[in-house]
Coordinates of N, CA, C and O in Angstrom, one line a residue:
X8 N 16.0 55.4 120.0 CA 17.4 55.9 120.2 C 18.3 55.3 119.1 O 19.4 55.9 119.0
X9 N 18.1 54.3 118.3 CA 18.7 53.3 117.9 C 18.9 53.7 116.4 O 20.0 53.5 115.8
X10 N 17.5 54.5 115.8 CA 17.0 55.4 114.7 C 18.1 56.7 114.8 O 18.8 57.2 113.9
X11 N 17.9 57.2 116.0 CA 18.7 58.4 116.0 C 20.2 58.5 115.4 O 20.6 59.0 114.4
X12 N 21.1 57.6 116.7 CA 22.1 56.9 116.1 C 23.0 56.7 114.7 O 24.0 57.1 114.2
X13 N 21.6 55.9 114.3 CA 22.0 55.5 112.7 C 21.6 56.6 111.9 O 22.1 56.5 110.8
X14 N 21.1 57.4 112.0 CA 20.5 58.8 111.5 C 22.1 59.8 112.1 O 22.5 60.7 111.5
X15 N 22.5 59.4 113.1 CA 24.1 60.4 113.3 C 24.8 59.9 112.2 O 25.1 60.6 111.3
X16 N 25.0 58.5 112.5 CA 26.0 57.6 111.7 C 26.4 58.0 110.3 O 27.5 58.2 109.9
X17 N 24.8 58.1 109.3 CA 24.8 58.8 108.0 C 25.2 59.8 107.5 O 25.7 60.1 106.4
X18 N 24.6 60.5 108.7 CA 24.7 62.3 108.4 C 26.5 62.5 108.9 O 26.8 63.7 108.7
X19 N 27.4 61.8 109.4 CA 28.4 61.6 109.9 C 29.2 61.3 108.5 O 30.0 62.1 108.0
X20 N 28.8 59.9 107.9 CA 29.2 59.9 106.9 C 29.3 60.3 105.5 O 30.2 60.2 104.7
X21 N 27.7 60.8 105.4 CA 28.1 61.8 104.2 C 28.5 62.7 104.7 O 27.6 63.4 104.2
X22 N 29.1 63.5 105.5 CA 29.7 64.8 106.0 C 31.4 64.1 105.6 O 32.2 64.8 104.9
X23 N 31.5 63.3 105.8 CA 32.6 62.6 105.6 C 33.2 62.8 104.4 O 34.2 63.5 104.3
X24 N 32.4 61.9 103.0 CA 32.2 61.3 101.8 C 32.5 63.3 101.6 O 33.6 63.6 101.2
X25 N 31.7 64.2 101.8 CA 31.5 65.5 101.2 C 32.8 66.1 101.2 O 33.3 66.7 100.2
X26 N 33.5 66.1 102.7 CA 34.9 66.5 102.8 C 35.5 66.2 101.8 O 35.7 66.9 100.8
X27 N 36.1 64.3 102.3 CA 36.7 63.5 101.6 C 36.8 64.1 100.2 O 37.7 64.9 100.1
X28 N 35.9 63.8 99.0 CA 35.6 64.4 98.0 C 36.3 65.7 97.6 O 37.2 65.7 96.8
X29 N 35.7 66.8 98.4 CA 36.1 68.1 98.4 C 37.7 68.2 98.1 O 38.4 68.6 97.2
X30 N 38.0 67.5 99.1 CA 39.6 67.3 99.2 C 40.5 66.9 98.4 O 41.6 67.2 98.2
X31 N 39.7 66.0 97.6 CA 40.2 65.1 96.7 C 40.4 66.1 95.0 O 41.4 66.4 94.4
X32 N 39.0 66.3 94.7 CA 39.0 67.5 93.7 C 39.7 68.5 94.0 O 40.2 69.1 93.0
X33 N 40.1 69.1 95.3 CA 41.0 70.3 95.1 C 41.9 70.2 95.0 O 42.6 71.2 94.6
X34 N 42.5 68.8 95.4 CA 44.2 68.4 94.9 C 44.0 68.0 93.5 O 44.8 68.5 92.7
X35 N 42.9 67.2 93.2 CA 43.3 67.4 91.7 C 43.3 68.5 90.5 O 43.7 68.5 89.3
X36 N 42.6 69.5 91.2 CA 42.6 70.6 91.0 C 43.9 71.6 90.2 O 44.2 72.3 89.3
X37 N 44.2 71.1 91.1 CA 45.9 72.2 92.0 C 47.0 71.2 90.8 O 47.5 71.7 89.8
X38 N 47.1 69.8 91.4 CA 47.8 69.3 90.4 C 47.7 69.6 88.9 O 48.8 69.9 88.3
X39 N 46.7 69.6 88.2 CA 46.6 69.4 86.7 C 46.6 71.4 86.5 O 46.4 71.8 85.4
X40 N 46.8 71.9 86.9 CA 47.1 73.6 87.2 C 48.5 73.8 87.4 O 48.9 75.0 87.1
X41 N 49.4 72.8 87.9 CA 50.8 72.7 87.9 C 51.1 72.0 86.7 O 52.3 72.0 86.3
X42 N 50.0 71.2 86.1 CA 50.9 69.8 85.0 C 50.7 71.2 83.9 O 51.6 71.3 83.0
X43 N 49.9 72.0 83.8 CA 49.6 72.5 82.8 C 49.9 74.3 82.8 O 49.5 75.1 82.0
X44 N 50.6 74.5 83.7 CA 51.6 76.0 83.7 C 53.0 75.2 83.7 O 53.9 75.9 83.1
X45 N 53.7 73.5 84.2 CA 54.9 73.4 83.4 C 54.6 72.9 82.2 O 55.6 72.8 81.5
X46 N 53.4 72.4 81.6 CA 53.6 72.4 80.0 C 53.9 73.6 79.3 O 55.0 73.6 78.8
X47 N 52.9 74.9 79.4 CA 53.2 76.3 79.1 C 54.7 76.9 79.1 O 55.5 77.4 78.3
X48 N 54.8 76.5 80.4 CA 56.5 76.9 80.3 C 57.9 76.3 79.5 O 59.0 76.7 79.2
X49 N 57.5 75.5 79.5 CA 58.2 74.5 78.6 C 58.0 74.7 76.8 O 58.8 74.5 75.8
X50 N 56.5 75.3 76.9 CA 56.6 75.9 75.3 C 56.9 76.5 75.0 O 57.0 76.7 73.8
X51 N 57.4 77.7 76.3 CA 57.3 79.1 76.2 C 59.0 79.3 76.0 O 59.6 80.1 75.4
X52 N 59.3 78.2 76.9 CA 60.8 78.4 76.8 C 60.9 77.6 75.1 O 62.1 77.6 74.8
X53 N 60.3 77.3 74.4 CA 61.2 76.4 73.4 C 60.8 77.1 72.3 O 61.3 76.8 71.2
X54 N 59.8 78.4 72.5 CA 59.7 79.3 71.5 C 59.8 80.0 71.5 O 59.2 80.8 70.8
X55 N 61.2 80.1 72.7 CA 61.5 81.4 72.2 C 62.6 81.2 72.0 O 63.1 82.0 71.3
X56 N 63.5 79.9 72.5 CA 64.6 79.8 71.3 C 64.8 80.3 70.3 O 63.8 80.6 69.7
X57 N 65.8 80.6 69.9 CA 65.9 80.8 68.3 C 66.3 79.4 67.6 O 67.0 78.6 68.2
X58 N 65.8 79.1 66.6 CA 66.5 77.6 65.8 C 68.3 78.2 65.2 O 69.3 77.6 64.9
X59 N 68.2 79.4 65.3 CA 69.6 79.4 64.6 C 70.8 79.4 65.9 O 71.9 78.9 65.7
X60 N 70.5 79.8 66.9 CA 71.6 79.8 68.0 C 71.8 78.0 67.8 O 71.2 77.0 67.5
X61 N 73.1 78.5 68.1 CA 73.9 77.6 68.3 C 74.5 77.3 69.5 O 75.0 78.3 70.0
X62 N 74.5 76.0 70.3 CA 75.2 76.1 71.9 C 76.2 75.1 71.4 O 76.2 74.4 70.4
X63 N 77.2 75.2 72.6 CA 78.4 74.5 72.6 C 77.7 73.6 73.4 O 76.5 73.8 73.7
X64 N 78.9 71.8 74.0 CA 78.4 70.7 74.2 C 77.5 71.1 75.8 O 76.5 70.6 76.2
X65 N 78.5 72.2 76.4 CA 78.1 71.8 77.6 C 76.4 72.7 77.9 O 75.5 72.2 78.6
X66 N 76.3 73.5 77.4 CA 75.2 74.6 77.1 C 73.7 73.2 76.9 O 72.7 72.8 77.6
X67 N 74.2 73.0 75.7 CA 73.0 71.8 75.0 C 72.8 70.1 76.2 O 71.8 69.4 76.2
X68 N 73.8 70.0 76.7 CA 73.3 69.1 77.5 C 73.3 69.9 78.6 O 73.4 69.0 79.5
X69 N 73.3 70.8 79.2 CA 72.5 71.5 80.8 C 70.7 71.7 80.2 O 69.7 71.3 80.8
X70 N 70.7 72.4 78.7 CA 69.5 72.5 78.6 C 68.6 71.3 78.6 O 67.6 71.3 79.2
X71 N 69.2 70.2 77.8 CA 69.1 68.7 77.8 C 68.3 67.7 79.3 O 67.3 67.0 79.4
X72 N 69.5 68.3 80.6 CA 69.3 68.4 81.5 C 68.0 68.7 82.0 O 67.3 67.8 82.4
X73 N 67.7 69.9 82.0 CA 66.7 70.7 82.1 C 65.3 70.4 81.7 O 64.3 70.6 82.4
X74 N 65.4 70.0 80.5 CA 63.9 69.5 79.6 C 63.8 68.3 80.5 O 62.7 68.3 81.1
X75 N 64.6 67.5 80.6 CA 64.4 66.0 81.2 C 63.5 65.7 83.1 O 62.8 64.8 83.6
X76 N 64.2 66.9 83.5 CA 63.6 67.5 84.8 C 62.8 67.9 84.7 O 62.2 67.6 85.7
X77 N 62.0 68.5 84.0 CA 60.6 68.7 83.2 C 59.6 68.2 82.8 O 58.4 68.5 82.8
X78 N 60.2 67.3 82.5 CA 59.4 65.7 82.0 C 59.1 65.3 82.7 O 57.9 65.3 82.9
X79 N 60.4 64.5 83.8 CA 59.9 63.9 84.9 C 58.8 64.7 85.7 O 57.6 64.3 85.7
X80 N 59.2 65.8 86.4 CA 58.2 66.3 87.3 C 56.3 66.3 86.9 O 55.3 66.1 87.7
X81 N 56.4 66.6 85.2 CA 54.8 66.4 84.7 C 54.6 65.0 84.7 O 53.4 64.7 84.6
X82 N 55.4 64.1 84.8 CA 55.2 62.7 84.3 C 54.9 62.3 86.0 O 53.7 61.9 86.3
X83 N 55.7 62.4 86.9 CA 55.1 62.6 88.2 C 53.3 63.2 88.5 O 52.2 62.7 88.6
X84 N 53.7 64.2 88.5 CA 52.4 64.8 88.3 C 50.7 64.2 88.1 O 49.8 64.0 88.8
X85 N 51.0 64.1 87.0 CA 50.4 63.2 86.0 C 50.1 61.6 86.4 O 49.1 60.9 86.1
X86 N 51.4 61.0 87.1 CA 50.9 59.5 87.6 C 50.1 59.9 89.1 O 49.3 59.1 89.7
X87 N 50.5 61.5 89.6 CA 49.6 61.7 90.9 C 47.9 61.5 90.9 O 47.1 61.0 91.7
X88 N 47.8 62.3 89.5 CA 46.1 62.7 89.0 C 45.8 61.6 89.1 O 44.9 61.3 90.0
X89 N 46.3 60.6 88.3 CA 45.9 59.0 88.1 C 45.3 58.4 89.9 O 44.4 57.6 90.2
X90 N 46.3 59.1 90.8 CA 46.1 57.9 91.4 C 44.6 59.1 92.2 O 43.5 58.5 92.6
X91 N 44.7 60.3 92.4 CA 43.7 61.1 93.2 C 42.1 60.7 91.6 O 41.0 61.2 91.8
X92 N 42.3 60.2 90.9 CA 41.0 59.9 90.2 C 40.9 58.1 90.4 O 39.9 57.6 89.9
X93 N 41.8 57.2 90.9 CA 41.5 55.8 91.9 C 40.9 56.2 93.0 O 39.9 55.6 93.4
X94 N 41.3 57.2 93.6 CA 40.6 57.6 95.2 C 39.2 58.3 94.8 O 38.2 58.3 95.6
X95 N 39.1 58.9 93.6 CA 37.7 59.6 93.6 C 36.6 58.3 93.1 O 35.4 58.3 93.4
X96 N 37.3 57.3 92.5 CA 36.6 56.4 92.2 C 36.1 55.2 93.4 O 35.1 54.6 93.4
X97 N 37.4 55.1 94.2 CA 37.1 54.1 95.2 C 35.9 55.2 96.2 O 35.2 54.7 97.0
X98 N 35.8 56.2 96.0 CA 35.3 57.4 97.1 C 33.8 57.3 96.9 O 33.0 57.5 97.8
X99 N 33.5 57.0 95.4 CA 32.2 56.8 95.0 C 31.7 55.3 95.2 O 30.6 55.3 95.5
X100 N 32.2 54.0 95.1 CA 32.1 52.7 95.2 C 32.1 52.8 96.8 O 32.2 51.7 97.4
X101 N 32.0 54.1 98.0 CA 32.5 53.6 99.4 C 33.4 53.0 100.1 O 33.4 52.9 101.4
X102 N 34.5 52.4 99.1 CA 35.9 51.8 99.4 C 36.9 52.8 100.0 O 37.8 52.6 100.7
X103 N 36.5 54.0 99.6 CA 38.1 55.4 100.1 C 37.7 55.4 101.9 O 36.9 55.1 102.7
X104 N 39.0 56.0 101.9 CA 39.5 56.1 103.1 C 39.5 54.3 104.5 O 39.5 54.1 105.7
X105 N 39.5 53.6 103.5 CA 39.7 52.6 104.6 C 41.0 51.7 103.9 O 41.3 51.9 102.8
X106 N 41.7 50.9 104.6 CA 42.9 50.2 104.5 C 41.9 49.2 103.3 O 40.7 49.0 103.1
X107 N 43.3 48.8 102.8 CA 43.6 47.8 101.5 C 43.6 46.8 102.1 O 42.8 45.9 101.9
X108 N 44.7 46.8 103.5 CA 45.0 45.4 103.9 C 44.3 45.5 105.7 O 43.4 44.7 105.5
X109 N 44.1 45.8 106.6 CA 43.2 45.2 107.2 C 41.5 46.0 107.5 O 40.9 45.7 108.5
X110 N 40.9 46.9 106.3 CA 39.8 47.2 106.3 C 39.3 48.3 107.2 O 38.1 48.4 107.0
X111 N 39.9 49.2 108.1 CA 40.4 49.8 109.0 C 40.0 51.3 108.4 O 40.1 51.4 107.1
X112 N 39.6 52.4 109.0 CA 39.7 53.8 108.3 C 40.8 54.1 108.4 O 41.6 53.4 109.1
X113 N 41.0 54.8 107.9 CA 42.6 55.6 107.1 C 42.2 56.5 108.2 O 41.0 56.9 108.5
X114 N 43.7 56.9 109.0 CA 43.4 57.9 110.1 C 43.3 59.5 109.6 O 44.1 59.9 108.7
X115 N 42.3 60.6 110.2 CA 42.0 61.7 109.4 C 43.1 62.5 108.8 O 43.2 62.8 107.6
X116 N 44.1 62.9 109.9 CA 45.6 63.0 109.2 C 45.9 62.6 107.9 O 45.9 63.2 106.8
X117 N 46.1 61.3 108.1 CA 46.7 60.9 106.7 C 46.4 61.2 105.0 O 47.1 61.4 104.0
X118 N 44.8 61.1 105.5 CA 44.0 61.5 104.3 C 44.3 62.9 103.3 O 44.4 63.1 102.1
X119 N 44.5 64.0 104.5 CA 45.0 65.2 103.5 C 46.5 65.2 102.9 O 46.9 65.5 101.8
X120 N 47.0 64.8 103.8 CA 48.4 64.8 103.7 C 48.4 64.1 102.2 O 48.5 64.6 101.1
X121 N 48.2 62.6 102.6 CA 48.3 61.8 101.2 C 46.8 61.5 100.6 O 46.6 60.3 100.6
X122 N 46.0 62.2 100.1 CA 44.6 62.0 99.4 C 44.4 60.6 99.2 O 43.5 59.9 99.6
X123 N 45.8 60.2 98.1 CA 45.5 58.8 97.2 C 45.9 57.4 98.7 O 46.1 56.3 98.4
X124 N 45.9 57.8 99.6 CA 46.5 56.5 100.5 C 45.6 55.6 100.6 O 44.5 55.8 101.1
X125 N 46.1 54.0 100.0 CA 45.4 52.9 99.9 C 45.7 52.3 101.6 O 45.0 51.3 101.7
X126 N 46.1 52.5 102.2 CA 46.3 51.5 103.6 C 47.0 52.7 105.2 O 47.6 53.7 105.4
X127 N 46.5 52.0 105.6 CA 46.7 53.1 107.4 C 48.3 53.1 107.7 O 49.0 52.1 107.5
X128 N 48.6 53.9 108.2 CA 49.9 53.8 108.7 C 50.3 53.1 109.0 O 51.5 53.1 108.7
X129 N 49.8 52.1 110.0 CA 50.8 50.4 110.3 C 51.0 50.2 109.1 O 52.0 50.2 108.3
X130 N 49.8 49.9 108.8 CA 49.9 48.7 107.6 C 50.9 49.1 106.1 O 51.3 48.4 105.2
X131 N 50.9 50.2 106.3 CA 51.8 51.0 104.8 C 53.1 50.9 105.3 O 54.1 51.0 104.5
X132 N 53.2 50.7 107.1 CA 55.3 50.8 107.7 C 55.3 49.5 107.3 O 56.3 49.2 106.8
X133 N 54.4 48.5 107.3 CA 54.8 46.7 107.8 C 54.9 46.5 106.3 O 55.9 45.9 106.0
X134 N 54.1 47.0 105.0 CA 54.5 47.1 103.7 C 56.2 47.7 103.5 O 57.2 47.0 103.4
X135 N 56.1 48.9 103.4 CA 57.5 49.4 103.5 C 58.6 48.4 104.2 O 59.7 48.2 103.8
X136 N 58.3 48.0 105.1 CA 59.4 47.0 106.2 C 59.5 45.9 105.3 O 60.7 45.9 104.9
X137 N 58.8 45.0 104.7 CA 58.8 44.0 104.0 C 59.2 43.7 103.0 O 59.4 42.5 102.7
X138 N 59.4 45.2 101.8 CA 60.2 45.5 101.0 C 61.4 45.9 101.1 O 62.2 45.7 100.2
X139 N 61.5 46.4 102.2 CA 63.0 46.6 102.4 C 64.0 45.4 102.8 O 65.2 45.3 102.5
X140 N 63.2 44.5 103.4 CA 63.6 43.2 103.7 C 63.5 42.2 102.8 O 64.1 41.2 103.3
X141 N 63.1 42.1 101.6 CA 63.1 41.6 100.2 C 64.0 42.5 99.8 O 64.2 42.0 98.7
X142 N 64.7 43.5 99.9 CA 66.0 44.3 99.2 C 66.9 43.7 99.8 O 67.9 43.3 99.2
X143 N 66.7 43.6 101.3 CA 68.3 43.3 101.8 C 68.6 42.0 101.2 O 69.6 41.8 100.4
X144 N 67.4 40.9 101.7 CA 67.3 39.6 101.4 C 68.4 39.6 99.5 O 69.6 39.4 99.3
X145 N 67.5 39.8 98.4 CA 68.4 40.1 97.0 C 69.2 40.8 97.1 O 69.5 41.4 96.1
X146 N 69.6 41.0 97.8 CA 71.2 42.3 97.7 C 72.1 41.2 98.0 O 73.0 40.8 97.3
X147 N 71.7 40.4 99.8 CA 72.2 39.3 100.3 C 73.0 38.3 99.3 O 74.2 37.9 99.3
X148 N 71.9 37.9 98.4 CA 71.6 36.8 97.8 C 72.9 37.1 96.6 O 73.9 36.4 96.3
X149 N 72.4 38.5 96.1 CA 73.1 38.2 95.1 C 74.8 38.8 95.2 O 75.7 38.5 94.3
X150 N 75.0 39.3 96.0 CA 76.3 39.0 96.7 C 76.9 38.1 97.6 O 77.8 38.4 98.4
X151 N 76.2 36.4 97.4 CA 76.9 35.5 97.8 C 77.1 34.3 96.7 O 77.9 33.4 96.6
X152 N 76.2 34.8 95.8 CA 75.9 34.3 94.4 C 77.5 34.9 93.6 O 78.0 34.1 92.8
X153 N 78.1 36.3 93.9 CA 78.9 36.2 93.0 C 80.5 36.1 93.8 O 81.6 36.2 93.3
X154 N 80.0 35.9 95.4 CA 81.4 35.3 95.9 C 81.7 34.0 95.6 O 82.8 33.5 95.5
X155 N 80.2 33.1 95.4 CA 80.4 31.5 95.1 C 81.2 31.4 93.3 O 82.0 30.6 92.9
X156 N 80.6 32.4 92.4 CA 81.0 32.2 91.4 C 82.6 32.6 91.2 O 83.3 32.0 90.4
X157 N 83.1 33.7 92.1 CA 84.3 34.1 92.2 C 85.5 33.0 92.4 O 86.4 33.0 91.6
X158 N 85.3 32.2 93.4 CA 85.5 30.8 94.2 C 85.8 29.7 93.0 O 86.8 28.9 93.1
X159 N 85.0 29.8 92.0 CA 85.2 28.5 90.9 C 86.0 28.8 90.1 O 86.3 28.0 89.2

């Protein structure tokens, strides 16, 4: 019985591992298919410019605008790939899908939703909670820091 079991347990887990995986490749998939139709578009829009038009101030900084929204979003993008190629790596080492901080599986939800998630939902609120509490704490600090200096 015992054989059997551990014989579920496997076939459980690579069924797992195979998802997991699947999942992981088809977001990164999808992502670098979006990093690389707004590169295209971004070329597409800059050649077809003419070099001779000329824009007034407000024209050249909306376009300005525009490129920089561009940027960001592939630069986004792009730090996503990064992190769904950490999860394909932890996925191969047998580290994916379990918490960072108490070792725990990542609940199934979470996984699609967020592919790259290093820690389970408590553990990601009690992170989140503790940073926000190190914000208030230096916000605290440093607005009593400059009522003391106001004071002298």
């Amino acid at each position: 019985m015992a054989t059997t079991t551990s014989a579920n347990s496997t076939k459980s887990s690579r069924g797992r591992y195979e998802e997991l995986k699947r999942l992981l490749e088809t977001r990164r998939r999808e992502i670098l298919s979006q990093v690389h139709e707004k590169i295209r578009g971004v070329r597409t829009e800059n050649s077809g410019k003419k070099m001779s038009e000329v824009y007034d101030a407000g024209e050249s900084s909306d376009s300005d605008i525009q490129e920089d929204i561009e940027f960001a979003l592939i630069q986004m993008k792009t730090e996503t790939l990064g992190k769904i190629d950490e999860a394909l790596a932890r996925l191969e080492e047998g580290a994916y899908g379990n918490c960072f901080e108490c070792g725990d599986e990542i609940a199934e939800p979470r996984l699609p939703a967020l592919p790259f998630a290093v820690r389970c939902k408590d553990c990601e609120q009690a992170r989140e909670n503790a940073i926000l509490r190190e914000r208030l704490l230096a916000q605290r600090s440093a607005s009593s820091s400059l009522f003391f200096d106001i004071s002298h």
